[in-house]
PDB file of C-alpha atoms in Angstrom:
ATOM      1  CA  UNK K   1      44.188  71.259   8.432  1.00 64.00           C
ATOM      2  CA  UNK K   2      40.804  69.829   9.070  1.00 78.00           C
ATOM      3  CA  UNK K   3      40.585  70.007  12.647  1.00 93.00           C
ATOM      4  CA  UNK K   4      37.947  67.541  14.065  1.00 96.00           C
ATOM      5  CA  UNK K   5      36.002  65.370  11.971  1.00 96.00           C
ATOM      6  CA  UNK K   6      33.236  63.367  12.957  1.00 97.00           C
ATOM      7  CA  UNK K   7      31.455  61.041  10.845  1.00 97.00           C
ATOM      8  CA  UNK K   8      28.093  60.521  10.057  1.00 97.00           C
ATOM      9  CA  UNK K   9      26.695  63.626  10.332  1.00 96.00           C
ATOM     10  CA  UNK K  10      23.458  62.032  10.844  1.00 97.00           C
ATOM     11  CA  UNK K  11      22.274  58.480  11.578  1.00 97.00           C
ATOM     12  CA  UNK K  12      19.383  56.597  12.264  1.00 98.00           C
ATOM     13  CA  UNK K  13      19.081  53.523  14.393  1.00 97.00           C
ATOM     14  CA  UNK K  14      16.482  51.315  15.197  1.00 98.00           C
ATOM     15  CA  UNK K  15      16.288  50.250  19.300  1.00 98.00           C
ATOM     16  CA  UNK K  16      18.779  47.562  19.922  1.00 97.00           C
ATOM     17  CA  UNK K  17      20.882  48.150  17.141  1.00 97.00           C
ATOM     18  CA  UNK K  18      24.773  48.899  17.547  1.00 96.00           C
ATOM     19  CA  UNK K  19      26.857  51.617  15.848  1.00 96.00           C
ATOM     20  CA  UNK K  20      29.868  53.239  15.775  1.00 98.00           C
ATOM     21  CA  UNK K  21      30.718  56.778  15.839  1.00 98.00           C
ATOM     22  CA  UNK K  22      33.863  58.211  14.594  1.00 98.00           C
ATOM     23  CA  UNK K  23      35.720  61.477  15.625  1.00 98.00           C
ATOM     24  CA  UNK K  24      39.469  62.013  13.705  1.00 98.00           C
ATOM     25  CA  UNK K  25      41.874  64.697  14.894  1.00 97.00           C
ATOM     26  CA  UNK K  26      44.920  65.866  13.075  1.00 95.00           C
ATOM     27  CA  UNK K  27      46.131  68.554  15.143  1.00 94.00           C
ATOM     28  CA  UNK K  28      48.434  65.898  17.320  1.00 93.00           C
ATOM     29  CA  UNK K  29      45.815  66.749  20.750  1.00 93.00           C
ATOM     30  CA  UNK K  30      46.059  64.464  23.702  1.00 92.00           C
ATOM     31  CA  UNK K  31      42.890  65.560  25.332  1.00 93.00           C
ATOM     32  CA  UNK K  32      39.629  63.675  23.499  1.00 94.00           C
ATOM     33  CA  UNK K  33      36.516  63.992  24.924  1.00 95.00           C
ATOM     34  CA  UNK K  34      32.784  62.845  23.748  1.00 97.00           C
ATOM     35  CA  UNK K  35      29.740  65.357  24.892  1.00 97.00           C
ATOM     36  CA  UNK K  36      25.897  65.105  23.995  1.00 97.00           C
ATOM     37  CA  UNK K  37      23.917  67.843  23.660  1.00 96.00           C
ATOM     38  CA  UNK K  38      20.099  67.770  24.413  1.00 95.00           C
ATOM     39  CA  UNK K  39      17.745  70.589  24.489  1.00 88.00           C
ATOM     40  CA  UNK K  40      18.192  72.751  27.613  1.00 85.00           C
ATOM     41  CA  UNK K  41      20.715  70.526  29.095  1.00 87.00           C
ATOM     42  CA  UNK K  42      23.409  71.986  27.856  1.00 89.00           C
ATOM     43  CA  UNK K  43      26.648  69.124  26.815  1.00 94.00           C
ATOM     44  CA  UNK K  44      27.211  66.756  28.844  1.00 95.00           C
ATOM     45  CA  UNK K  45      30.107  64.997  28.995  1.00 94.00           C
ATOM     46  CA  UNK K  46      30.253  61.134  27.881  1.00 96.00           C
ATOM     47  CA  UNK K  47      33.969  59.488  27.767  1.00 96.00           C
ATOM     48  CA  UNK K  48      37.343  61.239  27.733  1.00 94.00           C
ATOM     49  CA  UNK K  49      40.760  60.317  27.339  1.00 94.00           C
ATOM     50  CA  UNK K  50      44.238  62.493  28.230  1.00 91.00           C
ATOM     51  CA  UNK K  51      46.235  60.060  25.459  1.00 92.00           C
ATOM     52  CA  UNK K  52      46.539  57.359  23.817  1.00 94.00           C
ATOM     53  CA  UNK K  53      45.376  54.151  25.651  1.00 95.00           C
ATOM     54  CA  UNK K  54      43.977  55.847  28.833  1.00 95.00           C
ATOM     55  CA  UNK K  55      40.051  56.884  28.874  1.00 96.00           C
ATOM     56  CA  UNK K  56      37.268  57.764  31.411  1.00 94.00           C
ATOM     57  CA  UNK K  57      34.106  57.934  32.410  1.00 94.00           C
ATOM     58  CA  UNK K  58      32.157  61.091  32.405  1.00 93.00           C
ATOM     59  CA  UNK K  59      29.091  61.911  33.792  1.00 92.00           C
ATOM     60  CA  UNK K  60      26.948  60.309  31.445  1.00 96.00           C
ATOM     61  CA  UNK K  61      29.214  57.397  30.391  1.00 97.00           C
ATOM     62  CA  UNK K  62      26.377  54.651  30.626  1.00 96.00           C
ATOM     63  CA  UNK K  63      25.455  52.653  27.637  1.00 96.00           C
ATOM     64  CA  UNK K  64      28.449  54.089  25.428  1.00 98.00           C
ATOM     65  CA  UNK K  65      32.003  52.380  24.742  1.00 97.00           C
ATOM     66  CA  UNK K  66      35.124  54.197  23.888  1.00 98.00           C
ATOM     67  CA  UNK K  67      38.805  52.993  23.122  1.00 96.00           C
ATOM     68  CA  UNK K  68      41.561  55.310  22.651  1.00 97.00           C
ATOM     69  CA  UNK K  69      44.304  53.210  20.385  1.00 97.00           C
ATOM     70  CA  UNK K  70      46.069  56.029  18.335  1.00 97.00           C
ATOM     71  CA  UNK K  71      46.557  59.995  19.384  1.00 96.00           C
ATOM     72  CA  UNK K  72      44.247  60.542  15.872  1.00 97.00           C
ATOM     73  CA  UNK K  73      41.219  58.466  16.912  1.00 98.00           C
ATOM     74  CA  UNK K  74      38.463  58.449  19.649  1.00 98.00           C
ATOM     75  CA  UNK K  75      35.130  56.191  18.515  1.00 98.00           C
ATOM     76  CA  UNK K  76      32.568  56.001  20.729  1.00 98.00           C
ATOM     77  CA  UNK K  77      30.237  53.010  20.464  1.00 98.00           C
ATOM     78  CA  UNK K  78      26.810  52.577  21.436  1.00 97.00           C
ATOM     79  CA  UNK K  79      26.271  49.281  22.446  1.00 92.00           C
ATOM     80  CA  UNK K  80      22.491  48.961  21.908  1.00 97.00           C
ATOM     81  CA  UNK K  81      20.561  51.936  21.233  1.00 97.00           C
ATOM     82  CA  UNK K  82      17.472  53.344  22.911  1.00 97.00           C
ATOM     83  CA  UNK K  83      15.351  56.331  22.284  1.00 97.00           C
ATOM     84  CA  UNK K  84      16.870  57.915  25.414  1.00 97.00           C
ATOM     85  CA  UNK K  85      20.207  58.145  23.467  1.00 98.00           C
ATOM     86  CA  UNK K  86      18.561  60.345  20.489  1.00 98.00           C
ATOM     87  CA  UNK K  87      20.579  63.270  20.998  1.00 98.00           C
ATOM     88  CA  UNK K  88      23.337  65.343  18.953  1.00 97.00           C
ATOM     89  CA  UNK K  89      27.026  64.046  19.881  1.00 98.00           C
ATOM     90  CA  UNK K  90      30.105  66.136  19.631  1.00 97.00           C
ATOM     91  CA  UNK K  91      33.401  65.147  19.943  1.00 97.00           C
ATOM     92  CA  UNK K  92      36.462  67.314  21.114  1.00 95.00           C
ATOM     93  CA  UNK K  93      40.369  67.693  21.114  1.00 94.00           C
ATOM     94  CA  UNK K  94      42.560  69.879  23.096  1.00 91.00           C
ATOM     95  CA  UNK K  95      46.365  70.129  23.683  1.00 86.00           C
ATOM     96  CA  UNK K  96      47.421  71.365  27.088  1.00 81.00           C
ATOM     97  CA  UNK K  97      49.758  74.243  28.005  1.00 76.00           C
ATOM     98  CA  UNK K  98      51.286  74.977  31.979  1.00 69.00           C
ATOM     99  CA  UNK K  99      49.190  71.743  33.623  1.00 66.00           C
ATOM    100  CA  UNK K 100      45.932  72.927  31.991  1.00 71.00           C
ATOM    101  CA  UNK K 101      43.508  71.876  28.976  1.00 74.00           C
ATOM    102  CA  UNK K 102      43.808  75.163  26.400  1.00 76.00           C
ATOM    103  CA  UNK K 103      40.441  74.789  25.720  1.00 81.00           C
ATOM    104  CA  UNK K 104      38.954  72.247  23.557  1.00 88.00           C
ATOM    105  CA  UNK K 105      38.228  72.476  19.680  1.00 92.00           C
ATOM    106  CA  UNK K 106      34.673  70.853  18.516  1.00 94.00           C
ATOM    107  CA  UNK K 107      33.723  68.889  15.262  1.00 95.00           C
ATOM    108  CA  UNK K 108      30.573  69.531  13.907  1.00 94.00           C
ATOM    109  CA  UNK K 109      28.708  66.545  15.606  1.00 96.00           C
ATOM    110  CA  UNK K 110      26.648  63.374  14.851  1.00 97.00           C
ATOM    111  CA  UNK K 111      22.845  64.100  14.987  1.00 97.00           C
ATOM    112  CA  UNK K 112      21.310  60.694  16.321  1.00 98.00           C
ATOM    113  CA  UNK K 113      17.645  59.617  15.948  1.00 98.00           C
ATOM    114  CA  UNK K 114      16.681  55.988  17.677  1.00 98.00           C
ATOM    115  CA  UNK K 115      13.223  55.089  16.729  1.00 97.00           C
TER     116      UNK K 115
ATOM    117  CA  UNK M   1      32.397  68.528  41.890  1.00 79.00           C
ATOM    118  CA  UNK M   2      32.207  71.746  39.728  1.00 85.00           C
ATOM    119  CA  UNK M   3      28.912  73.032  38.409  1.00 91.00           C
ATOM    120  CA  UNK M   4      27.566  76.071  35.950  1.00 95.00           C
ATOM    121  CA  UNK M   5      24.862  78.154  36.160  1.00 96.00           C
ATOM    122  CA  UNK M   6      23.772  80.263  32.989  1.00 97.00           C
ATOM    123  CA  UNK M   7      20.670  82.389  34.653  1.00 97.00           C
ATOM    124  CA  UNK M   8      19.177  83.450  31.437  1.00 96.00           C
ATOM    125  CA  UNK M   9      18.173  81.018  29.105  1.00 96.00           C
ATOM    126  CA  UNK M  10      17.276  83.404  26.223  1.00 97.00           C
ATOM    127  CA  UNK M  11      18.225  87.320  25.948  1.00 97.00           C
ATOM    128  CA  UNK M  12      17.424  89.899  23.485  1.00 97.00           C
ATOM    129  CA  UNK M  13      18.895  93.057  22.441  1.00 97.00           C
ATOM    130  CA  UNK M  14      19.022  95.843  19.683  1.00 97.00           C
ATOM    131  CA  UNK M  15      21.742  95.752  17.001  1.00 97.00           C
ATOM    132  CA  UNK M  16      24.924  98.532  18.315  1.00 97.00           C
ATOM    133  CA  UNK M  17      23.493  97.749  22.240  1.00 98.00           C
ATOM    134  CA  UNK M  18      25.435  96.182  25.024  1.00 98.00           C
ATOM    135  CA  UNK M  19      25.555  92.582  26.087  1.00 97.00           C
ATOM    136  CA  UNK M  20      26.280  91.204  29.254  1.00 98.00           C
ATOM    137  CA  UNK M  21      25.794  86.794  29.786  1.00 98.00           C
ATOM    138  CA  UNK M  22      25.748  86.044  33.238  1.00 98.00           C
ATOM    139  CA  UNK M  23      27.382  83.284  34.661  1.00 98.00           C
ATOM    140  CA  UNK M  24      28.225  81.430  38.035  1.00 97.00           C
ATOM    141  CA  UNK M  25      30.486  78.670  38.916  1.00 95.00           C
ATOM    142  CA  UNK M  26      30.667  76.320  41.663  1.00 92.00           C
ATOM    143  CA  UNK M  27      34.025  74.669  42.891  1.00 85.00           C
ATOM    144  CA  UNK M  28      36.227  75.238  45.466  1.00 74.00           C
ATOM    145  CA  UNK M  29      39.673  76.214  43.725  1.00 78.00           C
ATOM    146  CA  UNK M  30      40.601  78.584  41.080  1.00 77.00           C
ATOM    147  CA  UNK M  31      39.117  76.669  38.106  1.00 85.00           C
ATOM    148  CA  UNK M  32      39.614  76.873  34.363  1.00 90.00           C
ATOM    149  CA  UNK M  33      36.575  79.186  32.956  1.00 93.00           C
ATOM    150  CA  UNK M  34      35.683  79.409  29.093  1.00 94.00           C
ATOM    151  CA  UNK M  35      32.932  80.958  27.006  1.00 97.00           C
ATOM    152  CA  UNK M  36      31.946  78.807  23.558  1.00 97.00           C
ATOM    153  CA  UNK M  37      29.589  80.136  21.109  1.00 97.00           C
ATOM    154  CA  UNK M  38      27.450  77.759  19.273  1.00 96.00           C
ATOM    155  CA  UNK M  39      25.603  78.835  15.536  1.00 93.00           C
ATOM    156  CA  UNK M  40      22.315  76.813  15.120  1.00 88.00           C
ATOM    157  CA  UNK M  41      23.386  73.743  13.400  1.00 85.00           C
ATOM    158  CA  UNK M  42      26.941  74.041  14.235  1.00 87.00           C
ATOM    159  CA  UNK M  43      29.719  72.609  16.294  1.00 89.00           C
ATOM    160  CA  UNK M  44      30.870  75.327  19.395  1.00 93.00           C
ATOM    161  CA  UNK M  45      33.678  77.497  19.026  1.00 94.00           C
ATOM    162  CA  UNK M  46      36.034  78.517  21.348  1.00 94.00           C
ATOM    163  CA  UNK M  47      35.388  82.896  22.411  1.00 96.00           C
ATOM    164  CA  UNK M  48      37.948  83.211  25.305  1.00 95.00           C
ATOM    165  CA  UNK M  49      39.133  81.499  28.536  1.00 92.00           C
ATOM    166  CA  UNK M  50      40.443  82.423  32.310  1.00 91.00           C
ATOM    167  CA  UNK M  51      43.047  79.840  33.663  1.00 85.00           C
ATOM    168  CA  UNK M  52      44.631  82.651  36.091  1.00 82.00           C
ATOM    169  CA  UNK M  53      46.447  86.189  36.341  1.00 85.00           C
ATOM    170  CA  UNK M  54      44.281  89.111  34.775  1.00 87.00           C
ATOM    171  CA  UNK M  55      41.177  88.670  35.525  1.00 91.00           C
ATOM    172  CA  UNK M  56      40.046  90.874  32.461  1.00 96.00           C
ATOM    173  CA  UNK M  57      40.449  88.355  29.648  1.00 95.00           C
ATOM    174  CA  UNK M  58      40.093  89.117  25.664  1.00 96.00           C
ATOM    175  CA  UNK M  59      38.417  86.931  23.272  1.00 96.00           C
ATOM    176  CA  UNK M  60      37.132  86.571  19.656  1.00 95.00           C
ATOM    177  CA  UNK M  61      34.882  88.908  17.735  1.00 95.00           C
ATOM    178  CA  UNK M  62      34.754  91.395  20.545  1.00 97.00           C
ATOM    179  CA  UNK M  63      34.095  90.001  23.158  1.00 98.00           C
ATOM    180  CA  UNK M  64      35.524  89.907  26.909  1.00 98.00           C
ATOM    181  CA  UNK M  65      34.620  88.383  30.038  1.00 98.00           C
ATOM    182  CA  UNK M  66      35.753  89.140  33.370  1.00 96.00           C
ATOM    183  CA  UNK M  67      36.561  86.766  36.084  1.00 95.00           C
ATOM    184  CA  UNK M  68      35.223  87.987  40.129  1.00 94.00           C
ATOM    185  CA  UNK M  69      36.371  85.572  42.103  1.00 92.00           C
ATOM    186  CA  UNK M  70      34.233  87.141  45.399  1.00 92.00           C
ATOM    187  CA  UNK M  71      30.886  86.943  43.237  1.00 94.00           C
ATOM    188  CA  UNK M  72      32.159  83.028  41.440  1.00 93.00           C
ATOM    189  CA  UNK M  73      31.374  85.076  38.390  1.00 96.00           C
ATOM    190  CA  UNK M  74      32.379  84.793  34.414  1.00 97.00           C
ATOM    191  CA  UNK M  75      30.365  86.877  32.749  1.00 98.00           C
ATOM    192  CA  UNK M  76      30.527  87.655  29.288  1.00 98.00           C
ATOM    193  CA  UNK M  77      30.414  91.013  27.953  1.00 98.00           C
ATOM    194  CA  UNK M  78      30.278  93.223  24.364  1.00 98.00           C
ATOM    195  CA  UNK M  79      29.969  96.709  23.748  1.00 97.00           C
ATOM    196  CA  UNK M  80      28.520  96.870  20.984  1.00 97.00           C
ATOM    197  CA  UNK M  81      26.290  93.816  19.399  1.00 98.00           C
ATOM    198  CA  UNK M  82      26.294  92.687  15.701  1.00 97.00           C
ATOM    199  CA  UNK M  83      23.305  90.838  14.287  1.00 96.00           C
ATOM    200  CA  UNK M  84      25.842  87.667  13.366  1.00 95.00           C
ATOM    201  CA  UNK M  85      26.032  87.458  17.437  1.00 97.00           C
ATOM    202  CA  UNK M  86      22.704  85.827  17.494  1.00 97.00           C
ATOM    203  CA  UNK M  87      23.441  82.316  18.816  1.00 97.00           C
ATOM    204  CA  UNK M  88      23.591  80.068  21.813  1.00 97.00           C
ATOM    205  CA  UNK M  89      26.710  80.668  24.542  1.00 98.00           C
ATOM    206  CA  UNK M  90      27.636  78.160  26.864  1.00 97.00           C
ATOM    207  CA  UNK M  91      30.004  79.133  29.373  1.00 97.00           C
ATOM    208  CA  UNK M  92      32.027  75.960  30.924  1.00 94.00           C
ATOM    209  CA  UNK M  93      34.260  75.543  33.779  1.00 92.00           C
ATOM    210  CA  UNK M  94      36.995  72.847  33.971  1.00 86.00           C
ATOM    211  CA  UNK M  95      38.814  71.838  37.441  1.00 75.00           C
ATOM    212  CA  UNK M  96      42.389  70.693  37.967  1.00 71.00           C
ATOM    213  CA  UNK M  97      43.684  69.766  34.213  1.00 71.00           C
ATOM    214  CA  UNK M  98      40.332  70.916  32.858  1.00 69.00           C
ATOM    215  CA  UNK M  99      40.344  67.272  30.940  1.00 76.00           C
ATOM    216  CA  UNK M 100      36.515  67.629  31.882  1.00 84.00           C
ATOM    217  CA  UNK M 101      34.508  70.503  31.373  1.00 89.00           C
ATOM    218  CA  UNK M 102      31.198  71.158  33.006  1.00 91.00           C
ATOM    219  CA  UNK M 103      28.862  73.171  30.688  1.00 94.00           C
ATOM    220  CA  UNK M 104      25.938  75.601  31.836  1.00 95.00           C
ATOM    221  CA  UNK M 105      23.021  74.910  29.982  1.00 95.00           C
ATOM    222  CA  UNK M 106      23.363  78.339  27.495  1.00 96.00           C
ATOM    223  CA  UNK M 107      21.681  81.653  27.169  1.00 97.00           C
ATOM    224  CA  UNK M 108      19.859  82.351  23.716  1.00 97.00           C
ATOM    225  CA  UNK M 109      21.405  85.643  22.138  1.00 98.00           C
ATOM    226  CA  UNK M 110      18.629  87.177  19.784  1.00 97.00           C
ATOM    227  CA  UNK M 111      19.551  90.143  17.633  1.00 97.00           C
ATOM    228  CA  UNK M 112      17.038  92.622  16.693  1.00 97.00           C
ATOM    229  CA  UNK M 113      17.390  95.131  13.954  1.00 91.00           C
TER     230      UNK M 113
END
């Protein structure tokens, strides 16, 4: 059972360039949500989606893409990078139990240098 | 819309001493409260979370957090601390389905010997 994967573990992008990041789940989750973490900011959150084929904004959706086409997968895409988005990303899953999100289950995240 | 405050941004204590992370939430129902504990280089990992009843709740690894809803309080507590408890905690609070959590910005938990 691996859990969350996300893939790279590390990248480097020049300004203006586009990438994709990847985030697999195989614990059958409905909750997927994208966070970045920067130093004392804590995460904040990106994109989320409560299933297949619905997503969100968070509060720091701007500049980033997501699409939510099987349970498994949740990419998020940056559509042309700028310094301001060096940061590390996680991605998360969660199932939900009695209305409520049971708490959400990290990957190891995507450490992101734009340059 | 909901909001965390972690006080402390770094704490340390002796090895076998007591720990107590402070935190304070801001939202104006009963929200979904969790602790996460984050190892330098690593992804964060679930410690224990409060969706309603006992307000005394049980985690991982020892620890326990108590919910005051008078105070908007979560803090996080250990009797006794190990030196592997020397990481960042975030403590996060999620409102209606908790889809979205809103994350403090962490205490620093140093460990000396």
């Amino acid at each position: 059972n691996a859990g969350v994967t996300q893939t790279p573990k590390f990248q480097v992008l020049k300004t203006g360039q586009s990438m994709t990041l990847q985030c697999a789940q195989d614990m059958n989750h409905e909750y997927m949500s994208w966070y970045r973490q920067d130093p004392g900011m804590g995460l904040r959150l990106i994109h989320y989606s409560v299933g297949a084929g619905i997503t969100d904004q968070g509060e720091v959706p701007n500049g980033y893409n997501v699409s939510r086409s099987t349970t498994e997968d949740f990419p998020l895409r940056l559509l042309s990078a700028a310094p301001s988005q060096t940061s590390v990303y996680f991605c998360a899953s969660s199932y939900s139990r009695g209305g409520g999100v049971c708490g959400y289950t990290f990957g190891s995240g995507t450490r992101l240098t734009v340059v | 819309a909901q909001s965390v405050t972690q006080p402390d941004i770094h704490i340390t204590v002796s090895e076998g001493a007591s720990l107590e992370l402070r935190c304070n939430y801001s939202y104006g129902a009963t929200p979904y409260l969790f602790w996460y504990v984050q190892s330098p280089g690593q992804g964060l990992q679930l410690l224990l979370k409060y969706f309603s009843g006992d307000t005394l709740v049980q985690g991982i690894k020892g620890f326990e957090a108590e919910f005051k809803r008078s105070q908007s309080s979560f803090n996080l507590r250990k009797p006794s601390v190990h030196w592997s408890d020397a990481a960042e905690y975030f403590c996060a609070v999620g409102a209606g389905t908790a889809s979205k959590l809103t994350f403090g910005t962490g205490t620093r938990l140093q460990v000396t010997l």
